[in-house]
PDB file of C-alpha atoms (C1' of nucleotides) in Angstrom:
ATOM      1  CA  MET A 151      54.036  30.254-127.990  1.00  0.00           C
ATOM      2  CA  LYS A 152      51.116  32.472-127.041  1.00  0.00           C
ATOM      3  CA  LYS A 153      51.280  34.844-124.157  1.00  0.00           C
ATOM      4  CA  GLN A 154      48.510  33.105-122.263  1.00  0.00           C
ATOM      5  CA  ASN A 155      50.415  29.854-122.512  1.00  0.00           C
ATOM      6  CA  ALA A 156      53.584  31.454-121.174  1.00  0.00           C
ATOM      7  CA  VAL A 157      51.708  32.989-118.254  1.00  0.00           C
ATOM      8  CA  ALA A 158      50.186  29.596-117.445  1.00  0.00           C
ATOM      9  CA  ILE A 159      53.595  27.923-117.426  1.00  0.00           C
ATOM     10  CA  LEU A 160      55.144  30.636-115.284  1.00  0.00           C
ATOM     11  CA  ALA A 161      52.247  30.625-112.847  1.00  0.00           C
ATOM     12  CA  ALA A 162      52.459  26.870-112.576  1.00  0.00           C
ATOM     13  CA  LEU A 163      56.129  27.091-111.599  1.00  0.00           C
ATOM     14  CA  ALA A 164      55.732  30.128-109.354  1.00  0.00           C
ATOM     15  CA  GLN A 165      54.939  28.134-106.271  1.00  0.00           C
ATOM     16  CA  GLY A 166      57.322  26.413-103.933  1.00  0.00           C
ATOM     17  CA  SER A 167      55.839  22.931-103.905  1.00  0.00           C
ATOM     18  CA  ARG A 168      55.220  22.871-107.637  1.00  0.00           C
ATOM     19  CA  LEU A 169      58.707  24.077-108.368  1.00  0.00           C
ATOM     20  CA  ASP A 170      60.047  21.241-106.232  1.00  0.00           C
ATOM     21  CA  VAL A 171      57.823  18.752-108.024  1.00  0.00           C
ATOM     22  CA  PHE A 172      58.851  19.947-111.449  1.00  0.00           C
ATOM     23  CA  ARG A 173      62.545  19.919-110.653  1.00  0.00           C
ATOM     24  CA  LEU A 174      62.240  16.455-109.212  1.00  0.00           C
ATOM     25  CA  LEU A 175      60.629  15.315-112.462  1.00  0.00           C
ATOM     26  CA  VAL A 176      63.310  17.091-114.505  1.00  0.00           C
ATOM     27  CA  GLU A 177      65.881  15.180-112.540  1.00  0.00           C
ATOM     28  CA  ALA A 178      63.985  11.922-113.031  1.00  0.00           C
ATOM     29  CA  GLY A 179      64.120  12.366-116.799  1.00  0.00           C
ATOM     30  CA  PRO A 180      61.701  11.284-119.496  1.00  0.00           C
ATOM     31  CA  GLU A 181      60.746   8.051-117.753  1.00  0.00           C
ATOM     32  CA  GLY A 182      59.097  10.072-115.034  1.00  0.00           C
ATOM     33  CA  MET A 183      57.966   8.719-111.683  1.00  0.00           C
ATOM     34  CA  PRO A 184      54.724   7.716-109.925  1.00  0.00           C
ATOM     35  CA  ALA A 185      52.800  10.368-108.043  1.00  0.00           C
ATOM     36  CA  GLY A 186      53.289   8.405-104.868  1.00  0.00           C
ATOM     37  CA  HIS A 187      57.069   8.614-105.132  1.00  0.00           C
ATOM     38  CA  VAL A 188      56.840  12.347-105.595  1.00  0.00           C
ATOM     39  CA  ALA A 189      54.618  12.595-102.521  1.00  0.00           C
ATOM     40  CA  THR A 190      57.068  10.575-100.472  1.00  0.00           C
ATOM     41  CA  ALA A 191      60.146  12.423-101.681  1.00  0.00           C
ATOM     42  CA  LEU A 192      58.654  15.836-100.987  1.00  0.00           C
ATOM     43  CA  ARG A 193      56.459  14.901 -98.015  1.00  0.00           C
ATOM     44  CA  LEU A 194      53.340  16.319 -99.566  1.00  0.00           C
ATOM     45  CA  PRO A 195      49.846  15.162 -98.570  1.00  0.00           C
ATOM     46  CA  PRO A 196      48.181  13.374-101.494  1.00  0.00           C
ATOM     47  CA  SER A 197      45.435  15.905-102.078  1.00  0.00           C
ATOM     48  CA  ALA A 198      47.915  18.761-102.213  1.00  0.00           C
ATOM     49  CA  LEU A 199      50.169  16.889-104.607  1.00  0.00           C
ATOM     50  CA  SER A 200      47.255  16.036-106.820  1.00  0.00           C
ATOM     51  CA  PHE A 201      46.232  19.686-106.934  1.00  0.00           C
ATOM     52  CA  HIS A 202      49.727  20.785-107.896  1.00  0.00           C
ATOM     53  CA  LEU A 203      50.269  18.045-110.468  1.00  0.00           C
ATOM     54  CA  ASP A 204      47.018  19.017-112.110  1.00  0.00           C
ATOM     55  CA  ARG A 205      48.177  22.589-112.469  1.00  0.00           C
ATOM     56  CA  LEU A 206      51.497  21.497-113.924  1.00  0.00           C
ATOM     57  CA  ARG A 207      49.700  19.218-116.334  1.00  0.00           C
ATOM     58  CA  THR A 208      47.177  21.857-117.392  1.00  0.00           C
ATOM     59  CA  ALA A 209      50.066  24.208-118.098  1.00  0.00           C
ATOM     60  CA  GLY A 210      51.639  21.543-120.317  1.00  0.00           C
ATOM     61  CA  LEU A 211      54.679  21.098-118.089  1.00  0.00           C
ATOM     62  CA  VAL A 212      54.155  17.435-117.296  1.00  0.00           C
ATOM     63  CA  SER A 213      52.566  14.433-118.957  1.00  0.00           C
ATOM     64  CA  VAL A 214      50.836  11.495-117.283  1.00  0.00           C
ATOM     65  CA  ARG A 215      50.495   7.869-118.125  1.00  0.00           C
ATOM     66  CA  ARG A 216      49.006   5.073-116.122  1.00  0.00           C
ATOM     67  CA  ASP A 217      50.909   1.982-115.076  1.00  0.00           C
ATOM     68  CA  GLY A 218      48.714  -0.340-113.087  1.00  0.00           C
ATOM     69  CA  ARG A 219      47.464   1.572-110.080  1.00  0.00           C
ATOM     70  CA  SER A 220      50.137   4.212-110.407  1.00  0.00           C
ATOM     71  CA  LEU A 221      49.985   7.412-112.387  1.00  0.00           C
ATOM     72  CA  ILE A 222      53.406   8.234-113.717  1.00  0.00           C
ATOM     73  CA  TYR A 223      54.256  11.856-114.261  1.00  0.00           C
ATOM     74  CA  ALA A 224      57.092  13.134-116.432  1.00  0.00           C
ATOM     75  CA  ALA A 225      58.445  16.594-117.196  1.00  0.00           C
ATOM     76  CA  ARG A 226      57.793  17.888-120.695  1.00  0.00           C
ATOM     77  CA  PHE A 227      61.096  19.447-121.625  1.00  0.00           C
ATOM     78  CA  GLU A 228      59.720  20.964-124.820  1.00  0.00           C
ATOM     79  CA  ALA A 229      57.401  23.185-122.796  1.00  0.00           C
ATOM     80  CA  MET A 230      60.273  24.644-120.825  1.00  0.00           C
ATOM     81  CA  ASN A 231      62.368  25.185-123.922  1.00  0.00           C
ATOM     82  CA  ALA A 232      59.490  26.952-125.645  1.00  0.00           C
ATOM     83  CA  LEU A 233      59.072  29.198-122.627  1.00  0.00           C
ATOM     84  CA  VAL A 234      62.710  30.229-122.647  1.00  0.00           C
ATOM     85  CA  ALA A 235      62.474  30.979-126.351  1.00  0.00           C
ATOM     86  CA  TYR A 236      59.423  33.124-125.726  1.00  0.00           C
ATOM     87  CA  LEU A 237      61.138  35.087-122.972  1.00  0.00           C
ATOM     88  CA  THR A 238      64.189  35.899-125.035  1.00  0.00           C
ATOM     89  CA  ASP A 239      62.330  36.628-128.260  1.00  0.00           C
ATOM     90  CA  HIS A 240      63.683  39.639-130.153  1.00  0.00           C
ATOM     91  CA  CYS A 241      66.336  40.039-127.467  1.00  0.00           C
ATOM     92  CA  CYS A 242      68.187  43.341-127.935  1.00  0.00           C
ATOM     93  CA  GLN A 243      66.306  43.919-131.185  1.00  0.00           C
ATOM     94  CA  ASN A 244      67.995  40.793-132.512  1.00  0.00           C
ATOM     95  CA  ARG A 245      71.310  42.615-132.492  1.00  0.00           C
ATOM     96  CA  PRO A 246      73.490  40.466-130.238  1.00  0.00           C
ATOM     97  CA  GLU A 247      76.241  43.083-130.206  1.00  0.00           C
ATOM     98  CA  LEU A 248      73.940  45.186-127.991  1.00  0.00           C
ATOM     99  CA  CYS A 249      73.591  42.457-125.429  1.00  0.00           C
ATOM    100  CA  LYS A 250      76.621  43.227-123.290  1.00  0.00           C
ATOM    101  CA  PRO A 251      77.903  46.753-123.872  1.00  0.00           C
ATOM    102  CA  LYS A 252      78.048  48.082-120.330  1.00  0.00           C
ATOM    103  CA  VAL A 253      77.770  46.890-116.786  1.00  0.00           C
ATOM    104  CA  ARG A 254      75.077  48.979-115.236  1.00  0.00           C
ATOM    105  CA  SER A 255      73.281  48.709-111.949  1.00  0.00           C
ATOM    106  CA  ALA A 256      71.294  51.290-110.069  1.00  0.00           C
ATOM    107  CA  GLY A 257      69.471  49.619-107.256  1.00  0.00           C
ATOM    108  CA  GLY A 258      68.672  46.297-108.827  1.00  0.00           C
ATOM    109  CA  ARG A 259      67.740  43.940-106.043  1.00  0.00           C
ATOM    110  CA  LYS A 260      67.362  45.752-102.784  1.00  0.00           C
ATOM    111  CA  ARG A 261      64.198  47.631-102.055  1.00  0.00           C
ATOM    112  CA  GLU A 262      64.749  51.301-101.477  1.00  0.00           C
ATOM    113  CA  ALA A 263      62.402  54.057-100.437  1.00  0.00           C
ATOM    114  CA  ARG A 264      63.625  56.414-103.135  1.00  0.00           C
ATOM    115  CA  ILE A 265      65.892  56.312-106.151  1.00  0.00           C
ATOM    116  CA  PRO A 266      68.757  58.802-105.650  1.00  0.00           C
ATOM    117  CA  ALA A 267      69.783  61.204-108.379  1.00  0.00           C
TER     118      ALA A 267
ATOM    119  CA  MET B 129      70.086  30.439-106.930  1.00  0.00           C
ATOM    120  CA  LYS B 130      67.852  29.775-103.960  1.00  0.00           C
ATOM    121  CA  LYS B 131      64.392  28.388-104.335  1.00  0.00           C
ATOM    122  CA  GLN B 132      62.745  31.472-102.888  1.00  0.00           C
ATOM    123  CA  ASN B 133      64.531  33.595-105.433  1.00  0.00           C
ATOM    124  CA  ALA B 134      63.353  31.391-108.294  1.00  0.00           C
ATOM    125  CA  VAL B 135      59.778  31.497-107.060  1.00  0.00           C
ATOM    126  CA  ALA B 136      59.949  35.286-106.863  1.00  0.00           C
ATOM    127  CA  ILE B 137      61.214  35.555-110.431  1.00  0.00           C
ATOM    128  CA  LEU B 138      58.597  33.163-111.751  1.00  0.00           C
ATOM    129  CA  ALA B 139      55.809  34.886-109.871  1.00  0.00           C
ATOM    130  CA  ALA B 140      56.968  38.239-111.182  1.00  0.00           C
ATOM    131  CA  LEU B 141      56.733  36.989-114.746  1.00  0.00           C
ATOM    132  CA  ALA B 142      53.511  35.031-114.255  1.00  0.00           C
ATOM    133  CA  GLN B 143      51.259  37.946-115.027  1.00  0.00           C
ATOM    134  CA  GLY B 144      50.233  39.272-118.403  1.00  0.00           C
ATOM    135  CA  SER B 145      51.169  42.910-118.004  1.00  0.00           C
ATOM    136  CA  ARG B 146      54.468  42.163-116.321  1.00  0.00           C
ATOM    137  CA  LEU B 147      55.393  39.620-118.941  1.00  0.00           C
ATOM    138  CA  ASP B 148      54.748  42.259-121.602  1.00  0.00           C
ATOM    139  CA  VAL B 149      56.842  44.780-119.711  1.00  0.00           C
ATOM    140  CA  PHE B 150      59.733  42.404-119.264  1.00  0.00           C
ATOM    141  CA  ARG B 151      59.745  41.296-122.870  1.00  0.00           C
ATOM    142  CA  LEU B 152      59.641  44.888-124.013  1.00  0.00           C
ATOM    143  CA  LEU B 153      62.690  45.596-121.854  1.00  0.00           C
ATOM    144  CA  VAL B 154      64.433  42.490-123.157  1.00  0.00           C
ATOM    145  CA  GLU B 155      63.855  43.790-126.637  1.00  0.00           C
ATOM    146  CA  ALA B 156      65.112  47.238-125.662  1.00  0.00           C
ATOM    147  CA  GLY B 157      68.412  45.761-124.514  1.00  0.00           C
ATOM    148  CA  PRO B 158      70.795  46.865-121.766  1.00  0.00           C
ATOM    149  CA  GLU B 159      70.195  50.572-122.334  1.00  0.00           C
ATOM    150  CA  GLY B 160      66.638  50.108-121.113  1.00  0.00           C
ATOM    151  CA  MET B 161      63.858  52.647-121.513  1.00  0.00           C
ATOM    152  CA  PRO B 162      61.990  55.216-119.406  1.00  0.00           C
ATOM    153  CA  ALA B 163      58.924  54.076-117.486  1.00  0.00           C
ATOM    154  CA  GLY B 164      56.848  56.531-119.457  1.00  0.00           C
ATOM    155  CA  HIS B 165      57.758  54.869-122.743  1.00  0.00           C
ATOM    156  CA  VAL B 166      56.773  51.520-121.363  1.00  0.00           C
ATOM    157  CA  ALA B 167      53.454  52.953-120.216  1.00  0.00           C
ATOM    158  CA  THR B 168      52.798  54.426-123.645  1.00  0.00           C
ATOM    159  CA  ALA B 169      53.840  51.317-125.540  1.00  0.00           C
ATOM    160  CA  LEU B 170      51.671  49.021-123.449  1.00  0.00           C
ATOM    161  CA  ARG B 171      48.854  51.475-122.614  1.00  0.00           C
ATOM    162  CA  LEU B 172      49.164  50.912-118.903  1.00  0.00           C
ATOM    163  CA  PRO B 173      47.972  53.478-116.352  1.00  0.00           C
ATOM    164  CA  PRO B 174      50.932  54.877-114.385  1.00  0.00           C
ATOM    165  CA  SER B 175      50.004  53.443-111.024  1.00  0.00           C
ATOM    166  CA  ALA B 176      49.573  49.968-112.474  1.00  0.00           C
ATOM    167  CA  LEU B 177      52.874  50.166-114.305  1.00  0.00           C
ATOM    168  CA  SER B 178      54.631  51.357-111.202  1.00  0.00           C
ATOM    169  CA  PHE B 179      53.196  48.459-109.233  1.00  0.00           C
ATOM    170  CA  HIS B 180      54.379  45.956-111.815  1.00  0.00           C
ATOM    171  CA  LEU B 181      57.805  47.479-112.273  1.00  0.00           C
ATOM    172  CA  ASP B 182      58.316  47.357-108.548  1.00  0.00           C
ATOM    173  CA  ARG B 183      57.570  43.655-108.509  1.00  0.00           C
ATOM    174  CA  LEU B 184      59.943  43.012-111.379  1.00  0.00           C
ATOM    175  CA  ARG B 185      62.610  45.017-109.627  1.00  0.00           C
ATOM    176  CA  THR B 186      62.114  43.308-106.275  1.00  0.00           C
ATOM    177  CA  ALA B 187      62.479  39.972-108.038  1.00  0.00           C
ATOM    178  CA  GLY B 188      65.789  41.160-109.520  1.00  0.00           C
ATOM    179  CA  LEU B 189      64.532  41.067-113.095  1.00  0.00           C
ATOM    180  CA  VAL B 190      65.038  44.728-113.876  1.00  0.00           C
ATOM    181  CA  SER B 191      67.319  47.535-112.774  1.00  0.00           C
ATOM    182  CA  VAL B 192      66.519  51.236-112.508  1.00  0.00           C
ATOM    183  CA  ARG B 193      68.551  54.377-112.943  1.00  0.00           C
ATOM    184  CA  ARG B 194      67.452  57.965-112.974  1.00  0.00           C
ATOM    185  CA  ASP B 195      68.002  60.311-115.886  1.00  0.00           C
ATOM    186  CA  GLY B 196      66.584  63.710-115.128  1.00  0.00           C
ATOM    187  CA  ARG B 197      62.912  63.301-114.408  1.00  0.00           C
ATOM    188  CA  SER B 198      62.794  59.896-116.016  1.00  0.00           C
ATOM    189  CA  LEU B 199      63.390  56.549-114.394  1.00  0.00           C
ATOM    190  CA  ILE B 200      64.994  54.200-116.848  1.00  0.00           C
ATOM    191  CA  TYR B 201      64.336  50.508-116.458  1.00  0.00           C
ATOM    192  CA  ALA B 202      66.402  47.748-118.017  1.00  0.00           C
ATOM    193  CA  ALA B 203      66.108  43.970-118.054  1.00  0.00           C
ATOM    194  CA  ARG B 204      68.683  42.076-116.011  1.00  0.00           C
ATOM    195  CA  PHE B 205      69.629  39.234-118.299  1.00  0.00           C
ATOM    196  CA  GLU B 206      71.709  37.502-115.636  1.00  0.00           C
ATOM    197  CA  ALA B 207      68.587  36.919-113.553  1.00  0.00           C
ATOM    198  CA  MET B 208      66.852  35.132-116.363  1.00  0.00           C
ATOM    199  CA  ASN B 209      69.879  33.017-117.169  1.00  0.00           C
ATOM    200  CA  ALA B 210      70.231  32.029-113.543  1.00  0.00           C
ATOM    201  CA  LEU B 211      66.595  30.999-113.461  1.00  0.00           C
ATOM    202  CA  VAL B 212      66.950  28.759-116.484  1.00  0.00           C
ATOM    203  CA  ALA B 213      70.017  27.173-114.919  1.00  0.00           C
ATOM    204  CA  TYR B 214      68.055  26.526-111.745  1.00  0.00           C
ATOM    205  CA  LEU B 215      65.169  24.922-113.610  1.00  0.00           C
ATOM    206  CA  THR B 216      67.384  22.521-115.532  1.00  0.00           C
ATOM    207  CA  ASP B 217      69.680  21.660-112.654  1.00  0.00           C
ATOM    208  CA  HIS B 218      70.568  17.971-112.445  1.00  0.00           C
ATOM    209  CA  CYS B 219      68.493  17.405-115.587  1.00  0.00           C
ATOM    210  CA  CYS B 220      68.077  13.657-116.205  1.00  0.00           C
ATOM    211  CA  GLN B 221      70.451  12.935-113.310  1.00  0.00           C
ATOM    212  CA  ASN B 222      73.131  14.734-115.313  1.00  0.00           C
ATOM    213  CA  ARG B 223      73.119  11.916-117.824  1.00  0.00           C
ATOM    214  CA  PRO B 224      72.276  13.662-121.071  1.00  0.00           C
ATOM    215  CA  GLU B 225      71.855  10.368-122.892  1.00  0.00           C
ATOM    216  CA  LEU B 226      68.615   9.945-120.933  1.00  0.00           C
ATOM    217  CA  CYS B 227      67.228  13.214-122.167  1.00  0.00           C
ATOM    218  CA  LYS B 228      65.575  12.050-125.349  1.00  0.00           C
ATOM    219  CA  PRO B 229      65.074   8.302-125.338  1.00  0.00           C
ATOM    220  CA  LYS B 230      61.369   8.073-126.176  1.00  0.00           C
ATOM    221  CA  VAL B 231      58.525  10.217-127.318  1.00  0.00           C
ATOM    222  CA  ARG B 232      55.789   9.684-124.810  1.00  0.00           C
ATOM    223  CA  SER B 233      52.518  11.447-124.261  1.00  0.00           C
ATOM    224  CA  ALA B 234      49.480  10.360-122.355  1.00  0.00           C
ATOM    225  CA  GLY B 235      47.126  13.270-121.982  1.00  0.00           C
ATOM    226  CA  GLY B 236      49.611  16.071-121.683  1.00  0.00           C
ATOM    227  CA  ARG B 237      47.732  19.275-122.450  1.00  0.00           C
ATOM    228  CA  LYS B 238      44.029  18.700-122.567  1.00  0.00           C
ATOM    229  CA  ARG B 239      42.082  18.435-119.377  1.00  0.00           C
ATOM    230  CA  GLU B 240      40.342  15.093-119.016  1.00  0.00           C
ATOM    231  CA  ALA B 241      37.970  13.752-116.437  1.00  0.00           C
ATOM    232  CA  ARG B 242      39.830  10.528-116.071  1.00  0.00           C
ATOM    233  CA  ILE B 243      43.072   8.990-117.222  1.00  0.00           C
ATOM    234  CA  PRO B 244      42.270   5.841-119.248  1.00  0.00           C
ATOM    235  CA  ALA B 245      44.139   2.601-118.664  1.00  0.00           C
TER     236      ALA B 245
ATOM    237  C1'  DT C 264      32.693  -9.853-105.401  1.00  0.00           C
ATOM    238  C1'  DT C 265      35.402  -8.028-101.678  1.00  0.00           C
ATOM    239  C1'  DC C 266      39.483  -5.810-100.079  1.00  0.00           C
ATOM    240  C1'  DG C 267      43.532  -2.773-100.080  1.00  0.00           C
ATOM    241  C1'  DT C 268      46.195   0.630-102.393  1.00  0.00           C
ATOM    242  C1'  DA C 269      46.897   4.767-105.378  1.00  0.00           C
ATOM    243  C1'  DT C 270      45.180   8.940-106.525  1.00  0.00           C
ATOM    244  C1'  DT C 271      41.666  12.419-107.310  1.00  0.00           C
ATOM    245  C1'  DT C 272      37.683  15.362-106.089  1.00  0.00           C
ATOM    246  C1'  DC C 273      35.077  18.176-102.889  1.00  0.00           C
ATOM    247  C1'  DA C 274      34.154  21.993 -99.589  1.00  0.00           C
ATOM    248  C1'  DA C 275      35.645  25.404 -96.510  1.00  0.00           C
ATOM    249  C1'  DT C 276      39.112  28.670 -94.984  1.00  0.00           C
ATOM    250  C1'  DA C 277      42.600  32.038 -95.038  1.00  0.00           C
ATOM    251  C1'  DG C 278      45.888  34.480 -97.560  1.00  0.00           C
ATOM    252  C1'  DT C 279      47.687  36.966-101.598  1.00  0.00           C
ATOM    253  C1'  DC C 280      47.207  39.725-105.891  1.00  0.00           C
ATOM    254  C1'  DA C 281      45.703  43.137-109.588  1.00  0.00           C
ATOM    255  C1'  DT C 282      43.352  47.330-110.507  1.00  0.00           C
ATOM    256  C1'  DT C 283      41.621  51.942-110.019  1.00  0.00           C
ATOM    257  C1'  DG C 284      41.821  56.985-109.116  1.00  0.00           C
ATOM    258  C1'  DA C 285      43.427  60.424-106.083  1.00  0.00           C
ATOM    259  C1'  DA C 286      47.066  62.284-103.543  1.00  0.00           C
ATOM    260  C1'  DC C 287      51.938  62.798-102.880  1.00  0.00           C
ATOM    261  C1'  DG C 288      56.971  63.417-103.945  1.00  0.00           C
ATOM    262  C1'  DA C 289      60.970  64.482-106.962  1.00  0.00           C
ATOM    263  C1'  DT C 290      63.009  66.889-110.717  1.00  0.00           C
ATOM    264  C1'  DG C 291      64.072  70.526-114.037  1.00  0.00           C
ATOM    265  C1'  DA C 292      62.869  74.898-116.239  1.00  0.00           C
ATOM    266  C1'  DA C 293      61.213  79.636-116.089  1.00  0.00           C
TER     267       DA C 293
ATOM    268  C1'  DT D 288      59.915  80.355-105.852  1.00  0.00           C
ATOM    269  C1'  DT D 289      56.411  78.652-108.919  1.00  0.00           C
ATOM    270  C1'  DC D 290      54.920  75.533-112.364  1.00  0.00           C
ATOM    271  C1'  DA D 291      54.508  71.385-115.177  1.00  0.00           C
ATOM    272  C1'  DT D 292      55.977  66.695-115.735  1.00  0.00           C
ATOM    273  C1'  DC D 293      57.294  62.010-114.425  1.00  0.00           C
ATOM    274  C1'  DG D 294      56.564  58.578-111.487  1.00  0.00           C
ATOM    275  C1'  DT D 295      55.288  56.475-106.969  1.00  0.00           C
ATOM    276  C1'  DT D 296      52.337  55.552-102.915  1.00  0.00           C
ATOM    277  C1'  DC D 297      47.878  54.887-100.711  1.00  0.00           C
ATOM    278  C1'  DA D 298      43.341  52.707 -99.812  1.00  0.00           C
ATOM    279  C1'  DA D 299      39.528  50.072-101.224  1.00  0.00           C
ATOM    280  C1'  DT D 300      37.578  46.416-104.025  1.00  0.00           C
ATOM    281  C1'  DG D 301      36.971  41.984-106.184  1.00  0.00           C
ATOM    282  C1'  DA D 302      39.204  37.885-107.843  1.00  0.00           C
ATOM    283  C1'  DC D 303      42.109  34.093-107.522  1.00  0.00           C
ATOM    284  C1'  DT D 304      45.189  30.460-104.891  1.00  0.00           C
ATOM    285  C1'  DA D 305      46.922  27.116-101.529  1.00  0.00           C
ATOM    286  C1'  DT D 306      45.828  23.954 -97.963  1.00  0.00           C
ATOM    287  C1'  DT D 307      43.450  20.607 -95.270  1.00  0.00           C
ATOM    288  C1'  DG D 308      40.853  16.295 -94.268  1.00  0.00           C
ATOM    289  C1'  DA D 309      37.174  13.499 -95.639  1.00  0.00           C
ATOM    290  C1'  DA D 310      34.854  11.226 -99.211  1.00  0.00           C
ATOM    291  C1'  DA D 311      34.896   9.233-103.689  1.00  0.00           C
ATOM    292  C1'  DT D 312      36.919   6.764-107.748  1.00  0.00           C
ATOM    293  C1'  DA D 313      40.106   3.523-110.286  1.00  0.00           C
ATOM    294  C1'  DC D 314      42.601  -0.488-110.379  1.00  0.00           C
ATOM    295  C1'  DG D 315      44.673  -5.119-109.150  1.00  0.00           C
ATOM    296  C1'  DA D 316      44.725  -9.173-106.309  1.00  0.00           C
ATOM    297  C1'  DA D 317      42.483 -12.756-103.781  1.00  0.00           C
TER     298       DA D 317
END
DNA sequence: TTCGTATTTCAATAGTCATTGAACGATGAA
DNA sequence: TTCATCGTTCAATGACTATTGAAATACGAA
């Protein structure tokens, strides 16, 4: 996976509504579901949903097929797997024994004005 | 993991420089590396790096500790694992047999003006 | 063809984000 | 204390993003 591709996937998921949409499609499985069902389930106005689905599709996270008047969207699991592989590439210099040597934490999550000595 | 948390993590990674920084820290392993080394390795001006590291830290993706004049940043692997778990939650209604029934694709990656019947 | 439904496209608005250099703060050594 | 180094904060700029409703397009049924 190329960096640009990874950024596109992450950006596509980095938004509340789109994350909801994607997870709903992950739950639905490979059969997918019509855009209208997604809109109903998540109470999204059609134009907003269409905008978000287009971004997910452009990023390669969902596929579309038409069934009559409905467009059926489905999650592309391969894309997510490839992303995870990209993120963990060369983890710990490929030396797994380095991956859990110590439990360290020095501020991690909370925002602080200054890092103490 | 809460949705807001997942969005924060994804947004933190959805940017070229930050993705580079995080992957470099993943490669470095739990010992981490000083901000200055990251700046040198990725040729980032200090203020930009500081901005990006702060976003990664706020999202919970990296931890910091001080060692003399240096601030040492390390990837927080737990955060990434939790994110992946969140993304795949309830996958295929928790019925794994649904996860790979058919290979479907109807436009997936390329942008098209119209979805054909 | 005409109608109704499903979904997308358009245009305008407001909000958020990345980037830069200069100034500031914190630390360790002389 | 004074100095040099490491890193962060500040302010200004330009670029991108989400959201809305209205209008347009695609399809199926009558």
